[in-house]
CSV table of C-alpha atoms and ligand atoms in Angstrom, one decimal:
chain,number,residue,atom,x,y,z
A,701,UNK,CA,-31.1,47.7,-30.7
A,702,UNK,CA,-30.8,44.8,-32.6
A,703,UNK,CA,-29.4,41.6,-31.7
A,704,UNK,CA,-28.5,38.8,-34.6
A,705,UNK,CA,-29.2,35.4,-33.0
A,706,UNK,CA,-31.0,33.7,-36.1
A,707,UNK,CA,-31.0,34.3,-39.3
A,708,UNK,CA,-34.0,35.3,-39.9
A,709,UNK,CA,-33.9,37.6,-37.5
A,710,UNK,CA,-32.9,40.1,-40.3
A,711,UNK,CA,-35.7,40.1,-42.9
A,712,UNK,CA,-34.6,39.3,-46.7
A,713,UNK,CA,-34.3,43.5,-47.5
A,714,UNK,CA,-32.4,44.0,-44.4
A,715,UNK,CA,-30.3,41.1,-45.7
A,716,UNK,CA,-29.9,42.4,-48.6
A,717,UNK,CA,-28.6,45.7,-47.3
A,718,UNK,CA,-25.9,44.2,-45.1
A,719,UNK,CA,-24.8,42.4,-48.2
A,720,UNK,CA,-24.9,45.2,-50.4
A,721,UNK,CA,-22.8,47.0,-47.8
A,722,UNK,CA,-20.5,43.9,-47.4
A,723,UNK,CA,-19.8,44.3,-51.2
A,724,UNK,CA,-19.0,48.4,-50.8
A,725,UNK,CA,-16.4,47.5,-48.5
A,726,UNK,CA,-14.8,44.8,-50.3
A,727,UNK,CA,-14.7,47.4,-53.2
A,728,UNK,CA,-13.3,50.4,-51.2
A,729,UNK,CA,-11.9,49.5,-47.9
A,730,UNK,CA,-10.2,52.4,-47.3
A,731,UNK,CA,-13.5,54.6,-46.7
A,732,UNK,CA,-14.5,52.3,-43.7
A,733,UNK,CA,-11.3,52.2,-42.3
A,734,UNK,CA,-12.1,54.1,-39.2
A,735,UNK,CA,-15.6,54.2,-38.9
A,736,UNK,CA,-15.8,52.5,-35.6
A,737,UNK,CA,-13.2,54.2,-33.9
A,738,UNK,CA,-13.8,54.4,-30.2
A,739,UNK,CA,-16.0,51.5,-30.5
A,740,UNK,CA,-15.1,47.9,-28.7
A,741,UNK,CA,-15.9,44.4,-30.2
A,742,UNK,CA,-16.1,41.5,-27.3
A,743,UNK,CA,-15.3,37.9,-28.3
A,744,UNK,CA,-17.0,35.3,-25.8
A,745,UNK,CA,-16.1,32.3,-27.2
A,746,UNK,CA,-16.5,29.0,-24.9
A,747,UNK,CA,-16.1,26.5,-27.8
A,748,UNK,CA,-13.1,26.9,-29.9
A,749,UNK,CA,-12.7,28.7,-33.5
A,750,UNK,CA,-10.6,29.8,-35.8
A,751,UNK,CA,-12.3,32.0,-38.3
A,752,UNK,CA,-15.4,33.2,-36.5
A,753,UNK,CA,-13.6,34.8,-33.7
A,754,UNK,CA,-10.6,35.7,-35.6
A,755,UNK,CA,-12.7,37.2,-38.8
A,756,UNK,CA,-15.1,39.1,-36.1
A,757,UNK,CA,-11.9,40.4,-34.7
A,758,UNK,CA,-10.2,41.4,-38.2
A,759,UNK,CA,-13.7,43.0,-39.3
A,760,UNK,CA,-13.6,45.1,-36.0
A,761,UNK,CA,-10.1,46.2,-36.4
A,762,UNK,CA,-10.3,47.2,-40.1
A,763,UNK,CA,-13.2,49.2,-38.7
A,764,UNK,CA,-10.6,51.0,-36.8
A,765,UNK,CA,-11.9,49.7,-33.6
A,766,UNK,CA,-10.7,47.4,-30.9
A,767,UNK,CA,-10.9,43.9,-29.7
A,768,UNK,CA,-11.3,42.1,-26.0
A,769,UNK,CA,-12.3,39.0,-25.5
A,770,UNK,CA,-11.8,35.1,-24.5
A,771,UNK,CA,-11.1,31.9,-26.5
A,772,UNK,CA,-12.4,29.6,-24.0
A,773,UNK,CA,-14.5,28.7,-21.6
A,774,UNK,CA,-11.7,27.9,-19.5
A,775,UNK,CA,-9.9,31.1,-19.6
A,776,UNK,CA,-13.2,32.9,-18.4
A,777,UNK,CA,-15.0,32.7,-15.1
A,778,UNK,CA,-17.2,30.4,-16.9
A,779,UNK,CA,-14.9,27.7,-15.3
A,780,UNK,CA,-15.6,29.0,-12.4
A,781,UNK,CA,-19.7,28.7,-12.2
A,782,UNK,CA,-20.5,31.8,-13.7
A,783,UNK,CA,-23.5,32.0,-15.8
A,784,UNK,CA,-24.3,33.5,-19.4
A,785,UNK,CA,-26.3,35.8,-18.0
A,786,UNK,CA,-24.1,37.8,-15.4
A,787,UNK,CA,-21.1,37.3,-17.5
A,788,UNK,CA,-23.2,39.7,-20.5
A,789,UNK,CA,-24.1,42.2,-17.6
A,790,UNK,CA,-20.7,43.0,-17.1
A,791,UNK,CA,-19.4,42.7,-20.8
A,792,UNK,CA,-22.1,45.3,-21.4
A,793,UNK,CA,-20.3,47.9,-19.7
A,794,UNK,CA,-16.9,47.2,-21.0
A,795,UNK,CA,-17.9,47.0,-25.0
A,796,UNK,CA,-20.0,47.9,-27.3
A,797,UNK,CA,-21.3,45.0,-29.1
A,798,UNK,CA,-20.2,41.3,-28.4
A,799,UNK,CA,-20.0,37.9,-30.8
A,800,UNK,CA,-20.5,34.7,-28.7
A,801,UNK,CA,-19.9,31.2,-29.2
A,802,UNK,CA,-21.3,28.5,-27.0
A,803,UNK,CA,-21.9,24.9,-27.1
A,804,UNK,CA,-25.5,25.0,-25.3
A,805,UNK,CA,-28.5,25.6,-27.9
A,806,UNK,CA,-30.2,28.9,-26.7
A,807,UNK,CA,-27.4,30.6,-24.9
A,808,UNK,CA,-26.8,33.5,-27.2
A,809,UNK,CA,-30.5,34.2,-26.8
A,810,UNK,CA,-30.2,34.2,-22.8
A,811,UNK,CA,-27.4,36.6,-23.3
A,812,UNK,CA,-29.2,38.9,-25.6
A,813,UNK,CA,-32.2,38.7,-23.2
A,814,UNK,CA,-29.9,40.2,-20.3
A,815,UNK,CA,-27.8,42.6,-22.6
A,816,UNK,CA,-27.4,46.1,-23.1
A,817,UNK,CA,-25.3,45.9,-26.0
A,818,UNK,CA,-25.9,44.0,-29.4
A,819,UNK,CA,-25.1,40.2,-29.1
A,820,UNK,CA,-24.2,38.1,-32.2
A,821,UNK,CA,-24.8,34.3,-31.8
A,822,UNK,CA,-21.1,33.0,-33.4
A,823,UNK,CA,-22.7,29.5,-33.1
A,824,UNK,CA,-24.8,27.7,-30.8
A,825,UNK,CA,-24.6,24.0,-30.7
A,826,UNK,CA,-25.6,22.6,-33.1
A,827,UNK,CA,-28.8,24.9,-33.4
A,828,UNK,CA,-27.7,28.2,-35.5
A,829,UNK,CA,-24.6,30.1,-37.1
A,830,UNK,CA,-26.0,33.3,-38.6
A,831,UNK,CA,-23.0,35.0,-39.2
A,832,UNK,CA,-21.3,32.0,-41.1
A,833,UNK,CA,-24.9,32.1,-43.2
A,834,UNK,CA,-24.5,35.9,-44.3
A,835,UNK,CA,-21.0,34.7,-45.4
A,836,UNK,CA,-22.5,32.1,-47.1
A,837,UNK,CA,-25.0,34.0,-49.0
A,838,UNK,CA,-22.4,36.6,-49.4
A,839,UNK,CA,-20.0,34.2,-51.5
A,840,UNK,CA,-23.2,32.8,-53.4
A,841,UNK,CA,-24.3,36.1,-54.4
A,842,UNK,CA,-20.6,37.1,-55.3
A,843,UNK,CA,-19.8,34.4,-57.7
A,844,UNK,CA,-23.7,33.5,-59.0
A,845,UNK,CA,-25.2,36.7,-59.1
A,846,UNK,CA,-28.2,35.9,-57.4
A,847,UNK,CA,-30.1,34.0,-54.4
A,848,UNK,CA,-32.8,32.3,-56.5
A,849,UNK,CA,-33.3,29.8,-58.9
A,850,UNK,CA,-30.7,27.5,-57.4
A,851,UNK,CA,-29.8,23.7,-56.9
A,852,UNK,CA,-28.0,23.5,-53.8
A,853,UNK,CA,-26.5,19.9,-52.9
A,854,UNK,CA,-25.6,20.1,-49.2
A,855,UNK,CA,-23.3,16.8,-48.1
A,856,UNK,CA,-22.2,15.4,-44.8
A,857,UNK,CA,-23.6,16.2,-41.2
A,858,UNK,CA,-26.9,17.5,-41.6
A,859,UNK,CA,-28.0,16.5,-38.5
A,860,UNK,CA,-25.9,18.8,-36.2
A,861,UNK,CA,-24.3,21.2,-38.6
A,862,UNK,CA,-25.7,24.2,-37.1
A,863,UNK,CA,-24.5,25.9,-41.0
A,864,UNK,CA,-27.0,23.6,-42.7
A,865,UNK,CA,-29.8,24.5,-40.8
A,866,UNK,CA,-28.8,28.6,-40.6
A,867,UNK,CA,-28.3,28.1,-44.1
A,868,UNK,CA,-31.8,26.2,-45.3
A,869,UNK,CA,-33.6,28.6,-42.9
A,870,UNK,CA,-32.2,31.5,-44.9
A,871,UNK,CA,-32.5,30.1,-48.6
A,872,UNK,CA,-36.2,29.0,-48.2
A,873,UNK,CA,-37.0,32.5,-48.1
A,874,UNK,CA,-36.0,32.8,-52.1
A,875,UNK,CA,-37.6,31.6,-54.9
A,876,UNK,CA,-37.3,28.4,-56.7
A,877,UNK,CA,-34.6,27.3,-54.7
A,878,UNK,CA,-34.2,23.1,-54.7
A,879,UNK,CA,-32.1,21.6,-52.2
A,880,UNK,CA,-30.4,17.9,-52.5
A,881,UNK,CA,-29.6,16.7,-49.0
A,882,UNK,CA,-26.9,14.3,-48.9
A,883,UNK,CA,-25.7,12.3,-45.7
A,884,UNK,CA,-26.1,8.9,-44.3
A,885,UNK,CA,-29.3,8.0,-42.5
A,886,UNK,CA,-27.8,8.5,-39.3
A,887,UNK,CA,-26.8,12.2,-40.3
A,888,UNK,CA,-30.2,13.7,-41.8
A,889,UNK,CA,-31.3,16.7,-41.1
A,890,UNK,CA,-33.8,17.2,-37.5
A,891,UNK,CA,-37.2,16.3,-38.2
A,892,UNK,CA,-38.0,20.0,-37.3
A,893,UNK,CA,-36.3,21.3,-40.1
A,894,UNK,CA,-38.2,18.9,-42.5
A,895,UNK,CA,-41.4,19.2,-41.4
A,896,UNK,CA,-41.9,23.1,-40.3
A,897,UNK,CA,-39.6,24.6,-42.8
A,898,UNK,CA,-39.1,22.4,-46.1
A,899,UNK,CA,-42.6,20.0,-45.8
A,900,UNK,CA,-44.5,23.6,-44.6
A,901,UNK,CA,-42.9,25.7,-46.7
A,902,UNK,CA,-43.7,23.8,-50.0
A,903,UNK,CA,-39.9,23.3,-50.5
A,904,UNK,CA,-38.3,21.2,-53.5
A,905,UNK,CA,-35.9,19.2,-51.5
A,906,UNK,CA,-35.0,15.3,-51.4
A,907,UNK,CA,-32.6,13.4,-49.2
A,908,UNK,CA,-30.2,10.7,-50.7
A,909,UNK,CA,-27.0,9.3,-49.9
A,910,UNK,CA,-25.9,9.5,-53.6
A,911,UNK,CA,-23.5,12.1,-54.5
A,912,UNK,CA,-22.2,11.8,-57.8
A,913,UNK,CA,-25.9,10.7,-59.3
A,914,UNK,CA,-26.8,14.7,-58.4
A,915,UNK,CA,-23.3,16.0,-59.0
A,916,UNK,CA,-24.4,17.3,-62.7
A,917,UNK,CA,-27.7,19.4,-61.5
A,918,UNK,CA,-26.2,21.2,-58.7
A,919,UNK,CA,-25.1,25.1,-58.9
A,920,UNK,CA,-23.8,24.9,-55.4
A,921,UNK,CA,-22.0,22.1,-53.7
A,922,UNK,CA,-21.9,22.9,-49.7
A,923,UNK,CA,-19.6,20.2,-48.0
A,924,UNK,CA,-19.7,20.0,-44.1
A,925,UNK,CA,-17.4,18.2,-41.9
A,926,UNK,CA,-18.8,15.4,-39.7
A,927,UNK,CA,-18.4,17.1,-36.3
A,928,UNK,CA,-16.8,14.7,-33.7
A,929,UNK,CA,-17.6,16.9,-30.8
A,930,UNK,CA,-21.3,16.3,-31.4
A,931,UNK,CA,-21.4,12.2,-31.0
A,932,UNK,CA,-22.1,10.9,-27.8
A,933,UNK,CA,-20.4,7.6,-29.4
A,934,UNK,CA,-16.6,7.7,-30.8
A,935,UNK,CA,-17.5,4.4,-32.7
A,936,UNK,CA,-20.5,5.6,-34.7
A,937,UNK,CA,-18.3,8.7,-35.6
A,938,UNK,CA,-15.5,6.5,-36.9
A,939,UNK,CA,-18.0,4.4,-38.6
A,940,UNK,CA,-19.5,7.4,-40.6
A,941,UNK,CA,-17.0,10.2,-40.6
A,942,UNK,CA,-15.7,8.9,-44.0
A,943,UNK,CA,-19.1,8.7,-45.5
A,944,UNK,CA,-18.6,11.4,-48.5
A,945,UNK,CA,-15.2,12.4,-49.7
A,946,UNK,CA,-15.2,14.8,-52.4
A,947,UNK,CA,-12.9,14.3,-55.2
A,948,UNK,CA,-11.4,15.3,-58.2
A,949,UNK,CA,-13.0,12.2,-60.0
A,950,UNK,CA,-16.5,13.6,-58.6
A,951,UNK,CA,-15.8,17.0,-59.6
A,952,UNK,CA,-16.0,15.7,-63.4
A,953,UNK,CA,-19.9,15.0,-62.9
A,954,UNK,CA,-20.5,18.8,-61.8
A,955,UNK,CA,-21.2,21.7,-64.0
A,956,UNK,CA,-18.3,23.9,-65.4
A,957,UNK,CA,-20.2,26.9,-63.0
A,958,UNK,CA,-21.1,24.7,-60.0
A,959,UNK,CA,-19.2,26.1,-57.0
A,960,UNK,CA,-17.8,23.8,-53.9
A,961,UNK,CA,-18.5,26.0,-50.4
A,962,UNK,CA,-17.3,24.5,-47.0
A,963,UNK,CA,-17.8,26.5,-44.1
A,964,UNK,CA,-14.5,24.8,-42.1
A,965,UNK,CA,-12.8,23.3,-40.9
A,966,UNK,CA,-12.5,20.5,-43.1
A,967,UNK,CA,-10.7,17.2,-41.9
A,968,UNK,CA,-10.8,15.0,-45.1
A,969,UNK,CA,-14.4,15.3,-46.5
A,970,UNK,CA,-12.6,17.3,-49.4
A,971,UNK,CA,-9.7,16.0,-50.6
A,972,UNK,CA,-6.6,18.0,-51.4
A,973,UNK,CA,-6.9,17.7,-55.1
A,974,UNK,CA,-10.1,19.6,-55.1
A,975,UNK,CA,-8.4,22.6,-53.8
A,976,UNK,CA,-7.1,23.7,-57.2
A,977,UNK,CA,-10.1,23.5,-59.0
A,978,UNK,CA,-11.3,26.8,-59.6
A,979,UNK,CA,-14.9,25.8,-58.3
A,980,UNK,CA,-13.4,25.1,-55.0
A,981,UNK,CA,-14.4,28.3,-53.5
A,982,UNK,CA,-14.0,27.6,-49.6
A,983,UNK,CA,-10.6,29.6,-48.8
A,984,UNK,CA,-12.4,32.7,-50.7
A,985,UNK,CA,-15.8,32.1,-48.6
A,986,UNK,CA,-13.4,32.6,-45.7
A,987,UNK,CA,-12.2,35.4,-46.3
A,988,UNK,CA,-15.6,36.9,-48.0
A,989,UNK,CA,-16.3,36.9,-44.2
A,990,UNK,CA,-14.5,39.1,-42.7
A,991,UNK,CA,-16.3,41.9,-45.0
A,992,UNK,CA,-19.7,40.9,-44.0
A,993,UNK,CA,-18.9,40.5,-40.6
A,994,UNK,CA,-17.8,44.3,-41.1
A,995,UNK,CA,-21.2,45.2,-42.8
A,996,UNK,CA,-22.7,43.4,-39.9
A,997,UNK,CA,-21.4,44.9,-36.8
A,998,UNK,CA,-21.6,48.7,-38.9
A,999,UNK,CA,-25.4,47.9,-39.4
A,1000,UNK,CA,-25.6,46.5,-35.6
A,1001,UNK,CA,-24.3,49.7,-34.3
A,1002,UNK,CA,-26.1,52.1,-36.2
A,1003,UNK,CA,-23.3,53.5,-38.3
A,1004,UNK,CA,-24.3,51.8,-41.9
B,1485,CP,N1,-16.9,28.3,-40.1
B,1485,CP,C1,-16.4,28.3,-38.6
B,1485,CP,O1,-17.5,28.7,-37.9
B,1485,CP,O2,-15.3,27.9,-38.3
B,1485,CP,P1,-14.5,28.1,-36.9
B,1485,CP,O3,-15.1,26.8,-36.0
B,1485,CP,O4,-13.2,28.0,-37.1
B,1485,CP,O5,-14.7,29.4,-36.4
């Protein structure tokens, strides 16, 4: 049995297989509409979500399976003090696979240690969000046709943004990927990522607070929200939340084939006027998330 806790739990070739299966499903949805008949997915969400939870549920329903779960800690027995370990022991006898989101880093790892079914990390604190990474890689591959030889800009909250951490970890495995990391000084990537992943891996990267200057170089711009829920201090959030706003004026500096991704939800870091630009692909990206999660569920259930 295999779990997906970090994007690195899949080797590059396993990841390639999941992405290829996602592409196959996208082309031929009907062929896969019954493949999970009789299987159940549990969604254990201790933290709010729209896309991840509902795209997991849509994915399982599209595969002919069923779904059960909870969407907040308050509506589960976590509110009475039940541990993640005890919860997963019980859920293991109710479902065949589960997706867990939790505010504490490492909670899905604890769940996996006590689980009889595959556990998928659907986001743990500021740590990892591997299925968002699968979605991001799927989107980049669909639109650019490759995952290597890319200049990737990442902009916004790079300190707490788990989608950024997961995506960097996944992308450094491909040849000639360069990162332009755009953030206020206070929201730069964590030191472990800078030292242990980028510096140690001899990866080409720069950290800057100048978005316009680097726009013409980018193949991908990955925008992120400054996350109010991760700040200890409301004043810091208010000071930093509008540090970078992508608007039509800034898009003029970008290449014709540069794509803007965002894991969503957005607040105001991308002006609504950008939505109509054909290079703004964040809603398409959210749609692709369903196909790649279908592929992942099939893979972890041994049905691929
Ligand atoms: N991208 C993402 O994780 O969105 P949700 O928080 O809505 O699941």
